[in-house]
Coordinates of C-alpha atoms and ligand atoms in Angstrom, one line a residue:
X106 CA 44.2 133.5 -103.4
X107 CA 44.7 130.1 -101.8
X108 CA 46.8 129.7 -98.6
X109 CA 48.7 127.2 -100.5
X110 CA 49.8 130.5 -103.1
X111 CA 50.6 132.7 -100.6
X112 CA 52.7 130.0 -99.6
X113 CA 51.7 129.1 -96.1
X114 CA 52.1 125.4 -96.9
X115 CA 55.2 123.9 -97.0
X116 CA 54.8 120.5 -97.9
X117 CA 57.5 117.7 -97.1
X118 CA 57.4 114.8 -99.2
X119 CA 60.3 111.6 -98.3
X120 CA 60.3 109.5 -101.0
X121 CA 61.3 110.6 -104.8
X122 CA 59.8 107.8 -106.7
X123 CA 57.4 108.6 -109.0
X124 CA 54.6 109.3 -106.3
X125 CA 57.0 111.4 -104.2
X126 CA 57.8 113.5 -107.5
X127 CA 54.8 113.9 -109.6
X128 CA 53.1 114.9 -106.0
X129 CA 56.0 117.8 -105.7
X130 CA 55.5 118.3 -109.8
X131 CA 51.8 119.8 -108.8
X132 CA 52.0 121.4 -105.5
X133 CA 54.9 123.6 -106.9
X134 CA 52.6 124.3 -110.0
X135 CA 50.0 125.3 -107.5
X136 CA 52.9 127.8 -105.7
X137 CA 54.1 125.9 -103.0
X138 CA 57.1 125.1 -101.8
X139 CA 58.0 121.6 -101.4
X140 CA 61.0 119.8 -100.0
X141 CA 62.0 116.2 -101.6
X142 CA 63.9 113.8 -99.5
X143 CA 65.4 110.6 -101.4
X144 CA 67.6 107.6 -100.1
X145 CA 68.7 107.0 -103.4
X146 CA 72.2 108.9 -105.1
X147 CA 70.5 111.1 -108.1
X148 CA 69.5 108.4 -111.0
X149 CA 70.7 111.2 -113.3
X150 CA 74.1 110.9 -112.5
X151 CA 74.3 107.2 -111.1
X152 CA 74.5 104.1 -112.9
X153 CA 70.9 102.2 -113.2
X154 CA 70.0 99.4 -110.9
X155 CA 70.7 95.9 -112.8
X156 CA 67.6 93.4 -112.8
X157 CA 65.0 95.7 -111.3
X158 CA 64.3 98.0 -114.3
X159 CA 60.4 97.1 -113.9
X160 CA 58.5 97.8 -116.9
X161 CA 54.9 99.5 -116.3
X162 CA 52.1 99.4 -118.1
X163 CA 50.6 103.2 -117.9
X164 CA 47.0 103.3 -118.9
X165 CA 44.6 106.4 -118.8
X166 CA 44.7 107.7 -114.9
X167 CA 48.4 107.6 -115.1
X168 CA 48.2 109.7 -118.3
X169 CA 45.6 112.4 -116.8
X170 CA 48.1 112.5 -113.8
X171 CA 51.3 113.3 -115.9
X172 CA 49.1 115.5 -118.3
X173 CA 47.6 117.4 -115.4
X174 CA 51.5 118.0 -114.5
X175 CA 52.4 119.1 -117.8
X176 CA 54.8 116.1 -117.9
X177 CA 53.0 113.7 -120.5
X178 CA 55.0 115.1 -123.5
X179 CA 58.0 114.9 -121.4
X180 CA 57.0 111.6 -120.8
X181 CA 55.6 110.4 -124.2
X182 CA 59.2 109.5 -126.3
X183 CA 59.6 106.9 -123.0
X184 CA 56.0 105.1 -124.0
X185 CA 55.3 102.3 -126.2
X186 CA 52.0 101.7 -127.1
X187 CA 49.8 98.1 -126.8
X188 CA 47.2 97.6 -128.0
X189 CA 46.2 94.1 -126.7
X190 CA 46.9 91.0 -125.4
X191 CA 49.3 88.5 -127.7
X192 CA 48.8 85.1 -126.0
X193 CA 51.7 82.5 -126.6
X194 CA 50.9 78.6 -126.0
X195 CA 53.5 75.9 -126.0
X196 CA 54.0 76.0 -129.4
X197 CA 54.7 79.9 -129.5
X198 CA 51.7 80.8 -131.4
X199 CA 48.4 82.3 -129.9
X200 CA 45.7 85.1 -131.0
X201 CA 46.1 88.9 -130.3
X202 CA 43.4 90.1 -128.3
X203 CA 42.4 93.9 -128.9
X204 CA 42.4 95.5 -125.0
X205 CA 39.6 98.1 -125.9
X206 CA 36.8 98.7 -128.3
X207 CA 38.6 101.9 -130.0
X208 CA 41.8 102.6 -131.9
X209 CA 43.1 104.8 -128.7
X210 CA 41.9 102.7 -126.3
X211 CA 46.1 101.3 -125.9
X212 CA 47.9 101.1 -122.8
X213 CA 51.5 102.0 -122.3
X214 CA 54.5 100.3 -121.4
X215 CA 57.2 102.4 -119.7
X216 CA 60.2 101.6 -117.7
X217 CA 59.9 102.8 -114.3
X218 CA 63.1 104.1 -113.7
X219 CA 63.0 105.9 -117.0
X220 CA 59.5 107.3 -115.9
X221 CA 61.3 108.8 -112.6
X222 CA 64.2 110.2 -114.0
X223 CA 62.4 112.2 -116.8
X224 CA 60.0 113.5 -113.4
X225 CA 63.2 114.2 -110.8
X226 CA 64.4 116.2 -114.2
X227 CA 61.4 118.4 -114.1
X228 CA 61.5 118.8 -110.8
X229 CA 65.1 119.9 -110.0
X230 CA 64.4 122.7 -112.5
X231 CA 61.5 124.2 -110.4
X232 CA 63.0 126.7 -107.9
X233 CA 60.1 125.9 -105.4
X234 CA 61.0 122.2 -105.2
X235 CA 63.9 121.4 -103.0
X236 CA 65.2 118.1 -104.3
X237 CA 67.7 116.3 -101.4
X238 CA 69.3 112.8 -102.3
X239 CA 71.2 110.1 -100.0
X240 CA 68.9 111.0 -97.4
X241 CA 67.4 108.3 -95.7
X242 CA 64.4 108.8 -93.4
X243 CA 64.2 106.7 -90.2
X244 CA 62.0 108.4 -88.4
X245 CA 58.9 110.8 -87.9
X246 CA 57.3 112.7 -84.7
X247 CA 53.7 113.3 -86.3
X248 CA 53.4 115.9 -83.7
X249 CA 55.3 118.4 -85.2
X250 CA 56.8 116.9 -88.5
X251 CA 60.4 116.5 -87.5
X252 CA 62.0 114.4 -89.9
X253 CA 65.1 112.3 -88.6
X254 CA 67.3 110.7 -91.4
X255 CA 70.7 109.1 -92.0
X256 CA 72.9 110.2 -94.8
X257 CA 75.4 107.9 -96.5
X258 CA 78.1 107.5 -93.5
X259 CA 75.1 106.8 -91.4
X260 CA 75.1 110.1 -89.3
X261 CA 71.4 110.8 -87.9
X262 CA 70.3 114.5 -88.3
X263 CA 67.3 115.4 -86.9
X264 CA 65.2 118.4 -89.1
X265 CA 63.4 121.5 -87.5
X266 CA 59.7 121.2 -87.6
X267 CA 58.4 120.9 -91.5
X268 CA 54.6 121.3 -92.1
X269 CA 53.2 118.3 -93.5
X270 CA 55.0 115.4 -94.3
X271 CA 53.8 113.5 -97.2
X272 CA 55.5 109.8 -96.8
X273 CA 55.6 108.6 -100.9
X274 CA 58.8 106.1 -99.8
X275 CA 57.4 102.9 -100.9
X276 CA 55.7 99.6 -99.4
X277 CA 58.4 99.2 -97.2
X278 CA 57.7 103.1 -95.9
X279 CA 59.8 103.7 -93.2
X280 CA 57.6 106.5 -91.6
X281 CA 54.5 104.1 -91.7
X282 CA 56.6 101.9 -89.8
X283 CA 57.1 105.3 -87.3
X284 CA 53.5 105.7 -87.3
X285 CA 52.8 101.9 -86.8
X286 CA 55.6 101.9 -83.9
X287 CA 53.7 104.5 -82.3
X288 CA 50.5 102.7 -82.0
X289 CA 49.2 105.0 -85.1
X290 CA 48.2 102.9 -88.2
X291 CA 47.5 99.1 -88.3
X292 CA 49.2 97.7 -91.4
X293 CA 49.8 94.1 -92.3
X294 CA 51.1 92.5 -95.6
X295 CA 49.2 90.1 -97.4
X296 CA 51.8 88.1 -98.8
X297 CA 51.2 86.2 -102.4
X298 CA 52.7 83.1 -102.7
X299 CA 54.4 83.9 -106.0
X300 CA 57.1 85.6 -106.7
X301 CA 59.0 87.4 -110.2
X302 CA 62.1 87.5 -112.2
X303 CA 63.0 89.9 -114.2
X304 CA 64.8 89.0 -117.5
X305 CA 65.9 90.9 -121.0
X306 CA 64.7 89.7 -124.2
X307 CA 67.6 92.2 -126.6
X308 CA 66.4 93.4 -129.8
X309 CA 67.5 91.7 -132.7
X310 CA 71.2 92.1 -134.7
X311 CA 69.9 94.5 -136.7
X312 CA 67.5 96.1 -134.2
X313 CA 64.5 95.0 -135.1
X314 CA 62.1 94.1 -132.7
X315 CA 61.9 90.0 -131.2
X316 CA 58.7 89.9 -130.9
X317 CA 55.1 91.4 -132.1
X318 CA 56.1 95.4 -130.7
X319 CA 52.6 96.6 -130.1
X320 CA 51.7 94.2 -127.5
X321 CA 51.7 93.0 -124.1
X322 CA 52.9 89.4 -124.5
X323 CA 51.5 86.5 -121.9
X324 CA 52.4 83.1 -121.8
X325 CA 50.0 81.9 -119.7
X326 CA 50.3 78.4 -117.9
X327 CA 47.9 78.2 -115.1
X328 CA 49.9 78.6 -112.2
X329 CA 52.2 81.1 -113.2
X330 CA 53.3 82.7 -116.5
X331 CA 55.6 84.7 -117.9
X332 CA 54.4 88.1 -119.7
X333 CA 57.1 90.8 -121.5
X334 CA 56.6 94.4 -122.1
X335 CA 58.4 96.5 -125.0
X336 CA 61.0 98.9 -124.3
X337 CA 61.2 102.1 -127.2
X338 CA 65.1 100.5 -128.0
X339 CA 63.1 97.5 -129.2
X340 CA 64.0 95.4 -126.0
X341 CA 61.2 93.3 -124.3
X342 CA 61.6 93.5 -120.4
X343 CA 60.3 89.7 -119.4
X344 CA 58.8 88.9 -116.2
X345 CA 58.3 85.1 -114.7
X346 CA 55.5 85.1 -112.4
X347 CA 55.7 81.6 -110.2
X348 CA 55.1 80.0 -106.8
X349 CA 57.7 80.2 -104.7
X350 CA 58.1 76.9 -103.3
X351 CA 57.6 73.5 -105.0
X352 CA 59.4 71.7 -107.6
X353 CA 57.9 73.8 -110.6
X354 CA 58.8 77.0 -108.4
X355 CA 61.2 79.4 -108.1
X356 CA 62.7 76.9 -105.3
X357 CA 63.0 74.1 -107.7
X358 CA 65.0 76.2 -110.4
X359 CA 67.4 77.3 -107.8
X360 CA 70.3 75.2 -110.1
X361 CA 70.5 77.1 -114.0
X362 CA 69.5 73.4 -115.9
X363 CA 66.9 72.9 -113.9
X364 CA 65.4 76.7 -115.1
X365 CA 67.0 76.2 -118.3
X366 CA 64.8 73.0 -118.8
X367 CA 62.1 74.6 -117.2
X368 CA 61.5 77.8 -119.7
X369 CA 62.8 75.0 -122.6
X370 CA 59.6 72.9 -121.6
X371 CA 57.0 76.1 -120.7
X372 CA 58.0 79.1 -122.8
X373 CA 60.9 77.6 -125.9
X374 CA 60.1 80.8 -128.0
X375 CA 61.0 83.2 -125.5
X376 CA 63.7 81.5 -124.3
X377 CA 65.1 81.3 -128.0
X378 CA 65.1 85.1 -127.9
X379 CA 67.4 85.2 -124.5
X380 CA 71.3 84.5 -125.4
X381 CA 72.2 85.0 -122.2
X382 CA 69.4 83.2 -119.7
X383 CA 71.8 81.4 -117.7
X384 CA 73.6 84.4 -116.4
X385 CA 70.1 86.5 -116.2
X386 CA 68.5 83.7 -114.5
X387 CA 71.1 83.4 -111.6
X388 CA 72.0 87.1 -111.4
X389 CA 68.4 88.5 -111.5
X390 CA 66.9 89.2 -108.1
X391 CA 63.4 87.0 -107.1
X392 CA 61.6 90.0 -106.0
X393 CA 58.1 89.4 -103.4
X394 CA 54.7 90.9 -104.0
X395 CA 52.3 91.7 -101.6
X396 CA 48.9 93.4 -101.0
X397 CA 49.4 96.2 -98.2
X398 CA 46.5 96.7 -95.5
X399 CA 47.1 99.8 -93.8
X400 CA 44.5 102.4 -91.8
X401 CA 44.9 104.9 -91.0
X402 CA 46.6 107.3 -93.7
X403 CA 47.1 109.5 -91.4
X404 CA 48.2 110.7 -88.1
X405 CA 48.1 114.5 -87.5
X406 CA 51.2 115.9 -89.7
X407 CA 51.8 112.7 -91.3
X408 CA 49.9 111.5 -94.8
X409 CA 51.3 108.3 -96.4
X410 CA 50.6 108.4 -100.3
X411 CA 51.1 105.9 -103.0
X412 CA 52.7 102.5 -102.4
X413 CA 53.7 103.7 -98.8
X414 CA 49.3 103.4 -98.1
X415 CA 48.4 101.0 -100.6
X416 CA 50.9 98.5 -102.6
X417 CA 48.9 96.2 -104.3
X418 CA 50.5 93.2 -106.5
X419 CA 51.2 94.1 -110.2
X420 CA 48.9 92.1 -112.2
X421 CA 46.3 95.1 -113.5
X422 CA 49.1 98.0 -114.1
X423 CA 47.6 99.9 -112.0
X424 CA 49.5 100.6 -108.6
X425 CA 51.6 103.7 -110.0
X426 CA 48.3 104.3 -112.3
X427 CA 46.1 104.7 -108.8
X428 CA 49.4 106.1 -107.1
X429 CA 49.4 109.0 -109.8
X430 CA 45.4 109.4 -108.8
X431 CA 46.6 109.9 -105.2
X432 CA 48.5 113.1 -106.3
X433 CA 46.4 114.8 -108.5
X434 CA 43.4 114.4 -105.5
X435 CA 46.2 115.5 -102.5
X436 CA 47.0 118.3 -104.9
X437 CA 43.7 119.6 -105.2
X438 CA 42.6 119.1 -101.8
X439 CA 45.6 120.9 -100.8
X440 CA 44.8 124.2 -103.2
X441 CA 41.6 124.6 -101.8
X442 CA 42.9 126.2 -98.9
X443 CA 41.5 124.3 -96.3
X444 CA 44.2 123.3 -93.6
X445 CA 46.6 120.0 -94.6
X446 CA 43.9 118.0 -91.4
X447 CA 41.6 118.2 -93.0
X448 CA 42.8 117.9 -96.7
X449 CA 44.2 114.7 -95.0
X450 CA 41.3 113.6 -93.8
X451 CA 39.3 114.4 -97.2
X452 CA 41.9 112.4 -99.2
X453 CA 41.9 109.3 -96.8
X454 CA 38.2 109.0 -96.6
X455 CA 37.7 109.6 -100.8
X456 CA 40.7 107.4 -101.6
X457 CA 39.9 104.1 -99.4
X458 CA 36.9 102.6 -100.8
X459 CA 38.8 103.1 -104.4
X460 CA 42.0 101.6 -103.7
X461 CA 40.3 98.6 -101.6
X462 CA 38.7 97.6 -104.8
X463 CA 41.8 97.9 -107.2
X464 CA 43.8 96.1 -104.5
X465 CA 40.8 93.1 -104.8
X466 CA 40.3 93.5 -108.7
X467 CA 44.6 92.8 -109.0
X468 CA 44.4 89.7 -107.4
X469 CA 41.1 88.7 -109.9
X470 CA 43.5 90.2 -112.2
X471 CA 46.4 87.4 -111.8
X472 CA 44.0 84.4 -111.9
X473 CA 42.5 86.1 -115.3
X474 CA 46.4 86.4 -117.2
X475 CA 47.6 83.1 -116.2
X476 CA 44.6 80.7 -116.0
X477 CA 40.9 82.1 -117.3
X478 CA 42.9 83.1 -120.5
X479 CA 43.4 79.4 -121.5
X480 CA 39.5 78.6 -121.2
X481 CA 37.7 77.7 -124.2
X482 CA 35.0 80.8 -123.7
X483 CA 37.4 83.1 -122.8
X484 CA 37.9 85.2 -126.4
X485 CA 34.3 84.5 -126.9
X486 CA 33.8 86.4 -123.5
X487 CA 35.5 89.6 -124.2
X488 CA 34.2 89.8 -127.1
X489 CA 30.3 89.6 -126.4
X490 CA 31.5 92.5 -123.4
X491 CA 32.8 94.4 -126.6
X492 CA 30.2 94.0 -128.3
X493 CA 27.6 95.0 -125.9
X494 CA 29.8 97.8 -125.4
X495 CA 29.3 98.8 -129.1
X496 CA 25.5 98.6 -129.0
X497 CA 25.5 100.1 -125.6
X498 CA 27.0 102.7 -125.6
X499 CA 28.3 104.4 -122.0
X500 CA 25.8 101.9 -120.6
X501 CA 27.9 98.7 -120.5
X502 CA 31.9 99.7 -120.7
X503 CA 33.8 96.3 -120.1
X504 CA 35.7 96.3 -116.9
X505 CA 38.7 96.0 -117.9
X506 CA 37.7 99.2 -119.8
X507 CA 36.6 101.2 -117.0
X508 CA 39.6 100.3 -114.9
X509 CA 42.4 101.2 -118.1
X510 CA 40.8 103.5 -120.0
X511 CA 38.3 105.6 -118.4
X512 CA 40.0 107.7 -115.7
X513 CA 36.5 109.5 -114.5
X514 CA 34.6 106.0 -113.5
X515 CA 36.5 105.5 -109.4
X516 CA 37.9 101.9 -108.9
X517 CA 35.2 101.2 -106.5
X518 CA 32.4 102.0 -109.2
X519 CA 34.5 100.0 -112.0
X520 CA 34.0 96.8 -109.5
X521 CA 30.4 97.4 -108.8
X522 CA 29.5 97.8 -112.6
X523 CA 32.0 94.8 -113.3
X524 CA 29.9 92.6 -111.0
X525 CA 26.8 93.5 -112.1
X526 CA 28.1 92.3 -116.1
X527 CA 28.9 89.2 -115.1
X528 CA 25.8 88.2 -114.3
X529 CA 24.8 89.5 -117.7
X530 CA 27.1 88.2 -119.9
X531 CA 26.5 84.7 -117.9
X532 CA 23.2 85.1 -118.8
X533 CA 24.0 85.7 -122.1
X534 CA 26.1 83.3 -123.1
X535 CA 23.9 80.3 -120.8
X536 CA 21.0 81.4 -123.1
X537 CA 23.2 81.4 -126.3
X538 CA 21.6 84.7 -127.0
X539 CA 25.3 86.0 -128.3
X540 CA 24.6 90.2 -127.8
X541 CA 21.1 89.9 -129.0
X542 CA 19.7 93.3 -128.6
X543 CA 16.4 92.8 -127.4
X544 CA 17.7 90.0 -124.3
X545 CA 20.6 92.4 -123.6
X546 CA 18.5 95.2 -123.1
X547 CA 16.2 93.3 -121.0
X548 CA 19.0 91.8 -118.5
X549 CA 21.2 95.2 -118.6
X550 CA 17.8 96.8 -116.9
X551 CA 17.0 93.7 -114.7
X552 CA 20.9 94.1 -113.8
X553 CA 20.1 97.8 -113.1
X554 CA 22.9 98.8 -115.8
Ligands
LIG31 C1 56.9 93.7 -110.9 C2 56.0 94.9 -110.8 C3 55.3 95.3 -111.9 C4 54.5 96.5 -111.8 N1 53.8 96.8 -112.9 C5 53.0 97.9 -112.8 C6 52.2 98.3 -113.9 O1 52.2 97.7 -114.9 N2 51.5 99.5 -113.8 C7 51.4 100.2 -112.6 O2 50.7 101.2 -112.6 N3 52.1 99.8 -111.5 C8 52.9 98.7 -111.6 N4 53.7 98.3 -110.5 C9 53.5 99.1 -109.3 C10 54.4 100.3 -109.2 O3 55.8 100.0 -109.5 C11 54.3 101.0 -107.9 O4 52.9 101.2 -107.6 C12 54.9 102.4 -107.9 O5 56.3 102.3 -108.2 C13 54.7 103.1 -106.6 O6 55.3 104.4 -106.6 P1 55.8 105.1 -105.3 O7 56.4 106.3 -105.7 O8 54.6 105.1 -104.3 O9 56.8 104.0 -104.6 P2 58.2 103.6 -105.1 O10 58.2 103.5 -106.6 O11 58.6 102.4 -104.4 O12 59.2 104.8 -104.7 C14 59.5 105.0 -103.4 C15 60.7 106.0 -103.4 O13 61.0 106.3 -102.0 C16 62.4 106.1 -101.8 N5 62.6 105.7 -100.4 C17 62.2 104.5 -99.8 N6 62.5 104.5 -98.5 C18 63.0 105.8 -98.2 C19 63.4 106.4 -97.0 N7 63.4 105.8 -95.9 N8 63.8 107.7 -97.1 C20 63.9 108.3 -98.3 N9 63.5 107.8 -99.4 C21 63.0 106.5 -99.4 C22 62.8 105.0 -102.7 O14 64.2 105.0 -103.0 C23 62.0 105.4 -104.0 O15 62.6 106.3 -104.8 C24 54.5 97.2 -110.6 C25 55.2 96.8 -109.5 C26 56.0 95.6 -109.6 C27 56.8 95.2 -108.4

């Protein structure tokens, strides 16, 4: 029996976003007893936030993660399936493009805060997790683990030593600030110069859907876009993706005509579907994305997991996808009973190389969805990878591919095979050879695919 069983571990986690909780969800599976701090009031008894609902797209790690948890069919009424791309131009139309080569290659949307409640539900019923809301951490001492927070009337109460403290509390982490104060962790933010709106697109009177359900819509424009994600009510959760500054930026649509005009000019069939845009437009926060560069993970009793280590920006659904990949390894690293240093240590060095490259292939991600969608080659592109993926079998999975729907292939492996096909399918298409068997054979071994 493990140490973790007998119970030897208690395991601290501050944060109960979806990281913070699955994390408990499995180390209480595995018999230990976990403590769960949250600044947040309980989102099942408090009223939702308005204009940060943040729909996810959930592809095939996220799923092992919740399945591993025994949460996926707890989970699954919240999904709604997509099955590819549905590209709108100026004049509303546009192809579908199929994601994946088979029927369950889809990808999921969810609504984050949906996603979190259905996990904090789980996890209040387990006895061994001890769930503590409207407690905000300020501070850590990774020598010994004591937690300092501040409740709601801003009193500071200082905890006895917990074992290890697991920080899940978001890119803004507080305790990797503690760390970083301390002359622990280098971190800096990599700042993107776009920023996103959220807006809701209703379902119609009779409540059908607005738009083409199983589908993650893109109106893609160069240098910024719009995309919208289906909710299971038969809403679309619409998010504007544009620079910050500049005339055609979030900064030029600061007065409602001007953004009115804007989406009339860019995006009139999604705009049709929005009754209220004027009021969404000004009300709805302009949220900031960033890619995090943090190192160390961790310093003695502290691990930072999730966002809190590695917030990338949203464009390849993947940072709760990869964050979900954190817990299932810290879990298992945990139950193998070797002490929390060295599971820390374990987990840092197997997780970096992995979530370097996902953080790189997001930002390749963004230029793809709003600009290398509109070239002339692009359809013909993904589906020559497709097709070499049907006549090569295990030997040439499309990158995309690897990344959404094949959980085993790490991040870092997904990028090296992904750059190694490019050079193929440029080769391919330069000689006109389409997926000619023969040539494709020839350059998948010269590729050494
Ligand atoms: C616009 C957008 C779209 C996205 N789309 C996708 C997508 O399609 N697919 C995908 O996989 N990912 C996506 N992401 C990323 C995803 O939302 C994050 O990776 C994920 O939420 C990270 O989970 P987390 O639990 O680590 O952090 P968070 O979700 O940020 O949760 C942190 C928790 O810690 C709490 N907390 C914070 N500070 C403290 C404190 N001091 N003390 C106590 N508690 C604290 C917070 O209240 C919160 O509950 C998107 C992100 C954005 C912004």
């Amino acid at each position: 029996m493990s140490a973790s069983r007998r119970g030897a571990t208690a395991v601290t986690i501050v944060g109960a976003g979806p990281v913070g909780t699955l994390l408990a969800l499995l180390l209480a599976a595995d018999g230990q007893r976990v403590r769960l701090f949250e600044r947040r009031a309980d989102p099942r008894t408090g009223p939702a936030e308005r204009g940060r609902s943040i729909n996810l797209a959930l592809a095939a790690r996220g799923l092992a993660a919740l399945a591993q948890a025994g949460m996926l069919e707890r989970v699954r009424p919240e999904l709604v399936a997509m099955r590819g791309r549905q590209l709108h131009d100026r004049g509303g139309g546009g192809p579908l493009l199929p994601y994946g080569l088979r029927p369950d290659e889809l990808i999921y949307a969810v609504d984050r805060a949906r996603l979190n409640t259905v996990l904090i539900d789980a996890a209040a019923r387990v006895p061994l997790i001890e769930l503590q809301f409207g407690r905000r951490a300020v501070d850590v001492d990774p020598d010994d683990g004591r937690l300092s927070w501040r409740d709601a009337g801003g009193t500071v109460v200082t905890e006895e030593p917990a074992g290890l403290v697991v920080a899940a509390d978001g890119a803004g982490s507080a305790l990797r600030q503690a760390l970083q104060r301390r002359g622990l962790l280098q971190a800096t933010e990599d700042p993107l110069a776009h920023d996103y709106k959220e807006l809701h697109i209703p379902a119609l009177a009779g409540g059908g859907w607005p738009l083409e359900p199983h589908a993650l819509h893109i109106w893609p424009r160069g240098e910024f876009m719009l995309i919208a994600l289906p909710n299971p009510d038969h809403s679309f959760t619409a998010t504007l993706f544009l620079p910050a500054l500049g005339r055609d930026g979030f900064e030029g649509l600061a007065d409602p005509a001007a953004a009115r005009a804007f989406f009339a000019r860019e995006f009139a069939d999604a705009l049709a579907l929005i009754p209220d845009f004027d009021a969404q437009f000004a009300m709805h926060p302009q949220g900031k994305l960033a890619t995090l560069h943090c190192w160390p993970w961790h310093a003695r009793r502290v691990l930072l997991a999730g966002d809190a280590a590695h917030a990338i920006v949203p464009f390849h659904g993947q940072g709760l996808n990869c964050g979900f990949e954190d817990c299932v390894l810290l879990a298992r690293l945990l139950a193998q009973g070797s002490d929390s240093q060295s599971a820390c240590m374990q987990f840092e060095r197997q997780r970096r190389a992995n979530t370097d490259a996902i953080a790189a292939m997001a930002i390749e991600n963004y230029r793809e969805m709003r600009a290398t969608v509109l070239a002339p080659d692009f359809a013909a592109r993904k589906q020559l990878a497709l097709e070499l993926e049907r006549r090569f079998p295990g030997r040439f999975i499309p990158r995309y591919s690897m990344v959404m729907f094949h959980a085993e292939i790490p991040y870092a492996e997904a990028q090296r095979r992904g750059a190694l096909q490019e050079h193929v399918l440029d080769a391919l298409l330069a000689a006109r050879a389409g997926a000619d068997s023969a040539v494709a054979a020839r350059l998948l071994e010269e590729a050494g695919l």
